[in-house]
CSV table of C-alpha atoms in Angstrom, one decimal:
chain,number,residue,atom,x,y,z
A,62,UNK,CA,-26.7,74.8,68.1
A,63,UNK,CA,-28.7,71.7,69.4
A,64,UNK,CA,-25.4,69.6,70.1
A,65,UNK,CA,-27.6,66.3,69.5
A,66,UNK,CA,-28.7,67.4,66.1
A,67,UNK,CA,-25.1,68.6,65.5
A,68,UNK,CA,-23.6,65.3,66.4
A,69,UNK,CA,-26.1,63.6,64.2
A,70,UNK,CA,-25.0,65.5,61.2
A,71,UNK,CA,-21.4,64.8,61.7
A,72,UNK,CA,-21.9,61.1,62.9
A,73,UNK,CA,-24.1,60.5,60.0
A,74,UNK,CA,-21.5,61.7,57.7
A,75,UNK,CA,-19.1,59.3,55.8
A,76,UNK,CA,-16.5,57.4,57.9
A,77,UNK,CA,-13.2,57.0,56.5
A,78,UNK,CA,-11.1,53.9,56.3
A,79,UNK,CA,-11.7,50.2,55.8
A,80,UNK,CA,-14.8,50.5,53.8
A,81,UNK,CA,-17.1,51.9,56.7
A,82,UNK,CA,-19.0,54.6,55.3
A,83,UNK,CA,-21.3,55.4,58.2
A,84,UNK,CA,-21.5,56.2,61.9
A,85,UNK,CA,-23.8,55.4,64.5
A,86,UNK,CA,-24.6,57.8,66.9
A,87,UNK,CA,-25.6,56.8,70.2
A,88,UNK,CA,-27.4,59.6,72.5
A,89,UNK,CA,-28.1,59.0,76.1
A,90,UNK,CA,-31.0,60.6,78.1
A,91,UNK,CA,-31.1,61.4,81.7
A,92,UNK,CA,-33.9,61.5,84.2
A,93,UNK,CA,-35.3,65.2,84.3
A,94,UNK,CA,-33.8,67.2,87.1
A,95,UNK,CA,-35.7,69.1,89.5
A,96,UNK,CA,-35.0,72.6,90.2
A,97,UNK,CA,-36.8,74.2,93.5
A,98,UNK,CA,-39.3,71.5,93.2
A,99,UNK,CA,-40.0,72.1,89.6
A,100,UNK,CA,-39.0,69.7,87.0
A,101,UNK,CA,-36.7,71.5,84.2
A,102,UNK,CA,-38.4,71.2,80.8
A,103,UNK,CA,-36.9,70.0,78.3
A,104,UNK,CA,-35.2,67.0,79.8
A,105,UNK,CA,-31.7,67.2,80.2
A,106,UNK,CA,-30.2,65.6,77.0
A,107,UNK,CA,-26.7,64.6,76.8
A,108,UNK,CA,-25.1,67.1,74.4
A,109,UNK,CA,-22.5,65.4,71.9
A,110,UNK,CA,-19.6,67.0,70.6
A,111,UNK,CA,-18.9,66.4,66.7
A,112,UNK,CA,-16.6,64.0,65.9
A,113,UNK,CA,-14.0,64.7,63.3
A,114,UNK,CA,-11.9,62.3,61.0
A,115,UNK,CA,-8.8,61.1,62.8
A,116,UNK,CA,-6.3,58.3,62.9
A,117,UNK,CA,-6.7,54.8,64.1
A,118,UNK,CA,-4.0,52.7,65.9
A,119,UNK,CA,-2.9,51.1,62.6
A,120,UNK,CA,-2.8,54.3,60.7
A,121,UNK,CA,-5.9,54.3,59.1
A,122,UNK,CA,-8.3,56.8,59.1
A,123,UNK,CA,-11.5,56.6,61.4
A,124,UNK,CA,-14.2,58.8,63.0
A,125,UNK,CA,-12.7,59.9,66.6
A,126,UNK,CA,-14.5,59.1,69.6
A,127,UNK,CA,-17.5,61.1,70.2
A,128,UNK,CA,-17.4,62.8,73.6
A,129,UNK,CA,-20.6,63.8,75.5
A,130,UNK,CA,-20.7,67.3,77.5
A,131,UNK,CA,-23.5,68.6,79.6
A,132,UNK,CA,-26.7,70.2,77.7
A,133,UNK,CA,-27.5,73.6,78.4
A,134,UNK,CA,-31.2,72.2,78.4
A,135,UNK,CA,-30.5,71.2,82.2
A,136,UNK,CA,-29.9,74.6,83.3
A,137,UNK,CA,-32.9,76.3,85.1
A,138,UNK,CA,-32.6,79.3,83.1
A,139,UNK,CA,-33.8,77.3,80.3
A,140,UNK,CA,-36.7,75.3,82.0
A,141,UNK,CA,-39.2,76.7,78.9
A,142,UNK,CA,-37.0,75.8,76.3
A,143,UNK,CA,-33.5,76.3,74.4
A,144,UNK,CA,-34.0,78.9,71.9
A,145,UNK,CA,-31.3,77.7,69.5
A,146,UNK,CA,-29.6,78.4,67.1
A,147,UNK,CA,-30.5,74.7,65.7
A,148,UNK,CA,-29.1,73.1,62.5
A,149,UNK,CA,-31.5,71.0,60.9
A,150,UNK,CA,-29.7,67.6,60.1
A,151,UNK,CA,-30.4,66.6,56.5
A,152,UNK,CA,-29.6,62.7,56.1
A,153,UNK,CA,-30.1,61.8,52.3
A,154,UNK,CA,-29.0,58.8,50.0
A,155,UNK,CA,-26.1,60.6,48.6
A,156,UNK,CA,-25.2,63.0,51.2
A,157,UNK,CA,-25.5,64.5,54.6
A,158,UNK,CA,-25.6,68.1,55.6
A,159,UNK,CA,-26.6,70.8,58.3
A,160,UNK,CA,-29.1,73.4,57.3
A,161,UNK,CA,-28.7,77.0,58.7
A,162,UNK,CA,-31.9,78.4,59.6
A,163,UNK,CA,-30.7,81.8,59.7
A,164,UNK,CA,-29.2,81.9,56.4
A,165,UNK,CA,-31.6,79.4,54.6
A,166,UNK,CA,-29.0,77.5,53.1
A,167,UNK,CA,-26.9,74.9,53.9
A,168,UNK,CA,-24.2,75.4,56.6
A,169,UNK,CA,-22.0,72.4,55.2
A,170,UNK,CA,-22.7,69.4,53.2
A,171,UNK,CA,-20.5,66.1,53.1
A,172,UNK,CA,-20.3,63.4,50.3
A,173,UNK,CA,-18.3,60.0,49.9
A,174,UNK,CA,-17.5,59.5,46.6
A,175,UNK,CA,-16.3,56.3,45.0
A,176,UNK,CA,-16.1,54.6,41.4
A,177,UNK,CA,-18.9,52.5,42.6
A,178,UNK,CA,-21.1,55.5,43.9
A,179,UNK,CA,-20.5,57.2,40.5
A,180,UNK,CA,-21.4,53.9,38.5
A,181,UNK,CA,-17.9,53.9,37.1
A,182,UNK,CA,-16.4,50.6,38.9
A,183,UNK,CA,-15.6,47.5,36.8
A,184,UNK,CA,-16.4,45.3,39.8
A,185,UNK,CA,-19.8,46.6,40.2
A,186,UNK,CA,-22.7,46.6,37.9
A,187,UNK,CA,-24.3,49.8,37.2
A,188,UNK,CA,-27.7,50.8,38.4
A,189,UNK,CA,-30.7,49.4,36.2
A,190,UNK,CA,-31.9,52.7,36.2
A,191,UNK,CA,-29.4,55.6,36.8
A,192,UNK,CA,-30.7,59.0,38.0
A,193,UNK,CA,-31.7,61.7,35.1
A,194,UNK,CA,-31.7,65.1,36.0
A,195,UNK,CA,-34.2,65.9,33.4
A,196,UNK,CA,-36.8,64.2,35.4
A,197,UNK,CA,-35.8,66.0,38.4
A,198,UNK,CA,-37.1,69.4,39.7
A,199,UNK,CA,-36.2,71.9,42.3
A,200,UNK,CA,-38.4,71.7,45.5
A,201,UNK,CA,-39.0,73.2,48.8
A,202,UNK,CA,-37.9,71.0,51.7
A,203,UNK,CA,-40.8,70.3,54.0
A,204,UNK,CA,-38.6,68.4,56.6
A,205,UNK,CA,-37.5,72.4,57.3
A,206,UNK,CA,-39.8,74.2,59.6
A,207,UNK,CA,-42.0,76.6,57.4
A,208,UNK,CA,-40.8,79.9,59.0
A,209,UNK,CA,-37.0,78.8,58.0
A,210,UNK,CA,-37.5,77.2,54.9
A,211,UNK,CA,-36.0,78.4,51.4
A,212,UNK,CA,-39.0,79.0,49.1
A,213,UNK,CA,-39.0,78.3,45.1
A,214,UNK,CA,-40.3,82.2,45.0
A,215,UNK,CA,-37.2,83.3,46.8
A,216,UNK,CA,-35.1,82.6,43.8
A,217,UNK,CA,-37.4,83.8,41.2
A,218,UNK,CA,-35.8,86.8,39.4
A,219,UNK,CA,-33.1,87.0,41.9
A,220,UNK,CA,-30.3,87.2,39.5
A,221,UNK,CA,-28.6,84.0,41.2
A,222,UNK,CA,-28.5,80.4,40.1
A,223,UNK,CA,-29.9,77.7,42.5
A,224,UNK,CA,-26.6,76.4,43.2
A,225,UNK,CA,-26.2,72.7,44.4
A,226,UNK,CA,-23.8,72.4,47.1
A,227,UNK,CA,-24.1,68.4,46.5
A,228,UNK,CA,-24.1,68.3,42.6
A,229,UNK,CA,-26.7,65.9,40.8
A,230,UNK,CA,-24.1,64.4,38.8
A,231,UNK,CA,-22.9,63.0,42.3
A,232,UNK,CA,-26.0,61.2,42.8
A,233,UNK,CA,-26.7,59.2,39.5
A,234,UNK,CA,-27.0,55.8,41.2
A,235,UNK,CA,-30.7,56.3,41.5
A,236,UNK,CA,-33.5,58.7,40.6
A,237,UNK,CA,-34.6,59.2,44.3
A,238,UNK,CA,-30.8,60.2,45.0
A,239,UNK,CA,-30.9,62.8,42.4
A,240,UNK,CA,-34.3,64.1,42.9
A,241,UNK,CA,-33.0,64.8,46.8
A,242,UNK,CA,-30.1,67.0,45.5
A,243,UNK,CA,-32.7,69.4,44.2
A,244,UNK,CA,-34.3,70.1,47.6
A,245,UNK,CA,-33.8,73.7,48.4
A,246,UNK,CA,-32.0,72.9,51.6
A,247,UNK,CA,-29.1,71.7,49.1
A,248,UNK,CA,-29.2,75.0,47.4
A,249,UNK,CA,-27.4,78.2,48.0
A,250,UNK,CA,-27.6,81.4,45.9
A,251,UNK,CA,-24.7,81.5,43.3
A,252,UNK,CA,-23.4,83.5,40.2
A,253,UNK,CA,-24.5,81.7,37.3
A,254,UNK,CA,-22.4,82.8,34.2
A,255,UNK,CA,-18.6,82.3,34.9
A,256,UNK,CA,-19.2,80.6,38.2
A,257,UNK,CA,-22.1,78.1,39.1
A,258,UNK,CA,-22.3,77.0,35.1
A,259,UNK,CA,-18.5,77.1,34.8
A,260,UNK,CA,-15.7,77.2,37.2
A,261,UNK,CA,-17.5,75.8,39.9
A,262,UNK,CA,-18.9,73.2,37.7
A,263,UNK,CA,-15.3,72.3,36.7
A,264,UNK,CA,-14.5,72.0,40.5
A,265,UNK,CA,-17.3,69.5,41.1
A,266,UNK,CA,-15.9,67.6,38.0
A,267,UNK,CA,-12.4,67.7,39.4
A,268,UNK,CA,-13.8,66.2,42.7
A,269,UNK,CA,-15.4,63.3,40.8
A,270,UNK,CA,-12.2,62.5,38.9
A,271,UNK,CA,-10.4,62.1,42.0
A,272,UNK,CA,-12.2,58.4,42.2
A,273,UNK,CA,-9.9,57.5,39.3
A,274,UNK,CA,-6.9,57.8,41.5
A,275,UNK,CA,-8.3,57.4,45.0
A,276,UNK,CA,-10.3,54.6,46.7
A,277,UNK,CA,-12.4,57.0,48.6
A,278,UNK,CA,-13.1,60.7,48.1
A,279,UNK,CA,-14.9,62.8,50.8
A,280,UNK,CA,-16.0,66.3,49.9
A,281,UNK,CA,-17.3,68.9,52.0
A,282,UNK,CA,-18.9,72.2,50.5
A,283,UNK,CA,-19.0,75.0,52.8
A,284,UNK,CA,-20.8,78.5,52.0
A,285,UNK,CA,-18.5,81.1,53.5
A,286,UNK,CA,-18.8,84.8,54.5
A,287,UNK,CA,-15.3,86.5,54.1
A,288,UNK,CA,-14.4,90.0,55.5
A,289,UNK,CA,-13.0,92.6,52.9
A,290,UNK,CA,-11.0,95.7,53.9
A,291,UNK,CA,-12.8,98.9,53.1
A,292,UNK,CA,-11.1,102.2,52.2
A,293,UNK,CA,-11.1,103.4,55.8
A,294,UNK,CA,-8.8,100.6,56.8
A,295,UNK,CA,-11.7,98.5,58.4
A,296,UNK,CA,-12.6,95.1,57.7
A,297,UNK,CA,-16.2,94.4,57.4
A,298,UNK,CA,-18.6,91.3,55.9
A,299,UNK,CA,-21.1,92.5,53.8
A,300,UNK,CA,-23.5,90.3,51.6
A,301,UNK,CA,-26.6,90.4,49.7
A,302,UNK,CA,-30.0,88.6,50.9
A,303,UNK,CA,-32.6,87.9,48.2
A,304,UNK,CA,-36.3,86.9,48.6
A,305,UNK,CA,-39.4,88.4,49.6
A,306,UNK,CA,-39.3,89.4,52.2
A,307,UNK,CA,-35.4,89.0,52.0
A,308,UNK,CA,-34.6,86.1,53.8
A,309,UNK,CA,-31.5,84.0,51.9
A,310,UNK,CA,-28.2,85.0,52.2
A,311,UNK,CA,-26.0,85.1,49.5
A,312,UNK,CA,-22.5,83.6,50.3
A,313,UNK,CA,-19.6,85.7,49.4
A,314,UNK,CA,-17.3,82.6,48.8
A,315,UNK,CA,-17.7,78.8,48.6
A,316,UNK,CA,-15.1,76.1,49.8
A,317,UNK,CA,-14.6,72.5,48.5
A,318,UNK,CA,-12.6,70.7,51.2
A,319,UNK,CA,-11.4,67.2,50.1
A,320,UNK,CA,-10.0,64.2,51.8
A,321,UNK,CA,-8.7,61.3,49.6
A,322,UNK,CA,-7.4,57.7,50.6
A,323,UNK,CA,-5.7,55.0,49.3
A,324,UNK,CA,-3.7,51.9,50.5
A,325,UNK,CA,-0.1,52.8,51.0
A,326,UNK,CA,1.1,49.4,49.1
A,327,UNK,CA,-0.9,46.2,47.9
A,328,UNK,CA,0.6,44.5,50.9
A,329,UNK,CA,-0.7,46.8,53.6
A,330,UNK,CA,-4.3,47.5,52.2
A,331,UNK,CA,-5.6,48.7,55.7
A,332,UNK,CA,-2.8,51.1,55.9
A,333,UNK,CA,-4.0,54.5,54.2
A,334,UNK,CA,-2.2,57.1,52.6
A,335,UNK,CA,-4.4,60.6,53.2
A,336,UNK,CA,-4.2,63.6,51.1
A,337,UNK,CA,-6.5,66.8,52.1
A,338,UNK,CA,-7.1,70.3,50.5
A,339,UNK,CA,-9.3,73.0,50.7
A,340,UNK,CA,-10.4,75.4,47.9
A,341,UNK,CA,-11.8,78.9,48.5
A,342,UNK,CA,-13.7,80.4,45.6
A,343,UNK,CA,-15.3,83.7,45.3
A,344,UNK,CA,-19.0,83.8,44.5
A,345,UNK,CA,-18.2,85.8,41.1
A,346,UNK,CA,-17.4,85.0,37.6
A,347,UNK,CA,-14.0,83.4,37.3
A,348,UNK,CA,-12.1,83.2,34.1
A,349,UNK,CA,-11.8,79.6,32.6
A,350,UNK,CA,-8.1,79.8,32.3
A,351,UNK,CA,-7.7,80.5,36.0
A,352,UNK,CA,-5.3,77.8,37.6
A,353,UNK,CA,-6.9,76.0,40.1
A,354,UNK,CA,-4.2,76.2,42.7
A,355,UNK,CA,-4.7,79.9,43.0
A,356,UNK,CA,-7.6,78.9,45.4
A,357,UNK,CA,-5.9,76.8,47.5
A,358,UNK,CA,-6.4,77.8,51.1
A,359,UNK,CA,-5.3,76.0,54.3
A,360,UNK,CA,-8.1,73.4,55.5
A,361,UNK,CA,-7.6,75.3,59.1
A,362,UNK,CA,-8.5,78.8,57.5
A,363,UNK,CA,-11.7,77.2,56.2
A,364,UNK,CA,-12.5,75.8,59.7
A,365,UNK,CA,-12.1,79.1,61.5
A,366,UNK,CA,-14.2,81.1,59.0
A,367,UNK,CA,-16.8,78.6,59.2
A,368,UNK,CA,-16.7,77.4,62.8
A,369,UNK,CA,-16.2,74.0,62.0
A,370,UNK,CA,-13.9,71.1,62.5
A,371,UNK,CA,-13.4,68.7,59.8
A,372,UNK,CA,-10.1,66.7,60.4
A,373,UNK,CA,-8.4,66.0,63.5
A,374,UNK,CA,-4.6,67.5,64.1
A,375,UNK,CA,-3.7,63.9,63.5
A,376,UNK,CA,-5.0,63.6,59.7
A,377,UNK,CA,-3.7,67.4,59.2
A,378,UNK,CA,-0.2,66.4,60.3
A,379,UNK,CA,0.2,63.2,58.4
A,380,UNK,CA,-1.8,63.7,55.1
A,381,UNK,CA,0.0,65.0,52.1
A,382,UNK,CA,-1.4,68.0,50.3
A,383,UNK,CA,-4.0,66.8,47.7
A,384,UNK,CA,-2.0,68.8,44.9
A,385,UNK,CA,1.0,66.7,46.0
A,386,UNK,CA,-0.9,63.6,45.4
A,387,UNK,CA,-2.7,64.4,42.1
A,388,UNK,CA,-2.7,67.4,39.6
A,389,UNK,CA,-4.8,70.0,40.7
A,390,UNK,CA,-6.1,71.2,37.2
A,391,UNK,CA,-9.7,71.6,36.0
A,392,UNK,CA,-11.1,70.4,32.7
A,393,UNK,CA,-12.9,73.4,31.1
A,394,UNK,CA,-16.5,71.9,29.8
A,395,UNK,CA,-19.2,74.0,28.9
A,396,UNK,CA,-21.9,72.3,30.6
A,397,UNK,CA,-24.5,75.4,30.0
A,398,UNK,CA,-24.1,75.1,26.4
A,399,UNK,CA,-25.7,71.7,26.4
A,400,UNK,CA,-28.7,72.9,27.9
A,401,UNK,CA,-29.6,75.9,25.8
A,402,UNK,CA,-32.6,74.0,24.4
A,403,UNK,CA,-33.8,73.7,28.0
A,404,UNK,CA,-33.8,77.5,27.9
A,405,UNK,CA,-35.8,78.3,25.1
A,406,UNK,CA,-38.8,79.2,27.3
A,407,UNK,CA,-36.8,82.0,28.6
A,408,UNK,CA,-36.0,80.7,31.9
A,409,UNK,CA,-32.5,80.7,33.4
A,410,UNK,CA,-30.4,77.6,32.8
A,411,UNK,CA,-30.2,75.1,35.6
A,412,UNK,CA,-27.1,74.5,37.7
A,413,UNK,CA,-24.5,72.5,36.2
A,414,UNK,CA,-23.9,68.8,37.2
């Protein structure tokens, strides 16, 4: 992966603590090295390792220092270019993400939810014109190079919903923000009935409701490809691919990883109590009555499976589990029933909030 792009994705994510919500990534460029009298192209660009959420000196959460390491581009072997892989940076009003060119869906998305961002804070006036999803439409993301871009036609009659990784309901503070959640670069194929329109939507709603108990809620959504054990005793990863030609991979599972913060006491508003948790759901119908805690997994398991570093060891060791800080219980709401009128033309329902 291009480390400069990777660092931009992570550093542009929401920062935890003291009301800071964005990080500024500084990148350095070096003079082009000369190898055997030849200027290496591209120029040697400092590779920046992705920061993770860590603990500050006063106990508050913050982004750890960004460390620089040598770039592969400085190698004479790659004098004509680094082939990748590359994750495209996506920085929107309501979220940041990394787009996986090979899988044609996000590698991960990240959000920062608060009562104010959801338009529910009594201290902040709601927007004059909130987002209305009936005014939004799915669209291809032209910022993604065309050969690697997910297309609307790829989902047509695929049998899968265009599942939001960042829900539209998390971006109601403006129409522009909501529209950006409908880019296909924020979409992955999801089973519709019983998952995207039901249990997955309940989990998204649960994440929003956390803002009622915590001052800041950070949500990572991660598509996963997990192995299963075949009758011959061997472990394999198999998944469907949709599109014409088939290019969009269908994840076997999806993870929601949350980090919440709130002051430890009114007298120490800058000292934060942290809670973390990870939930891994199969991309399959899930009965409404299934307890959410059945899907609890260690954050480290998600990190290993996805190849990501979400939180520092200090955060992991000092945070409570989210189910110890609040009730891990979804509220069953049939979002799809409210949209039956929108399916009168025979099209499949759009994703739940």
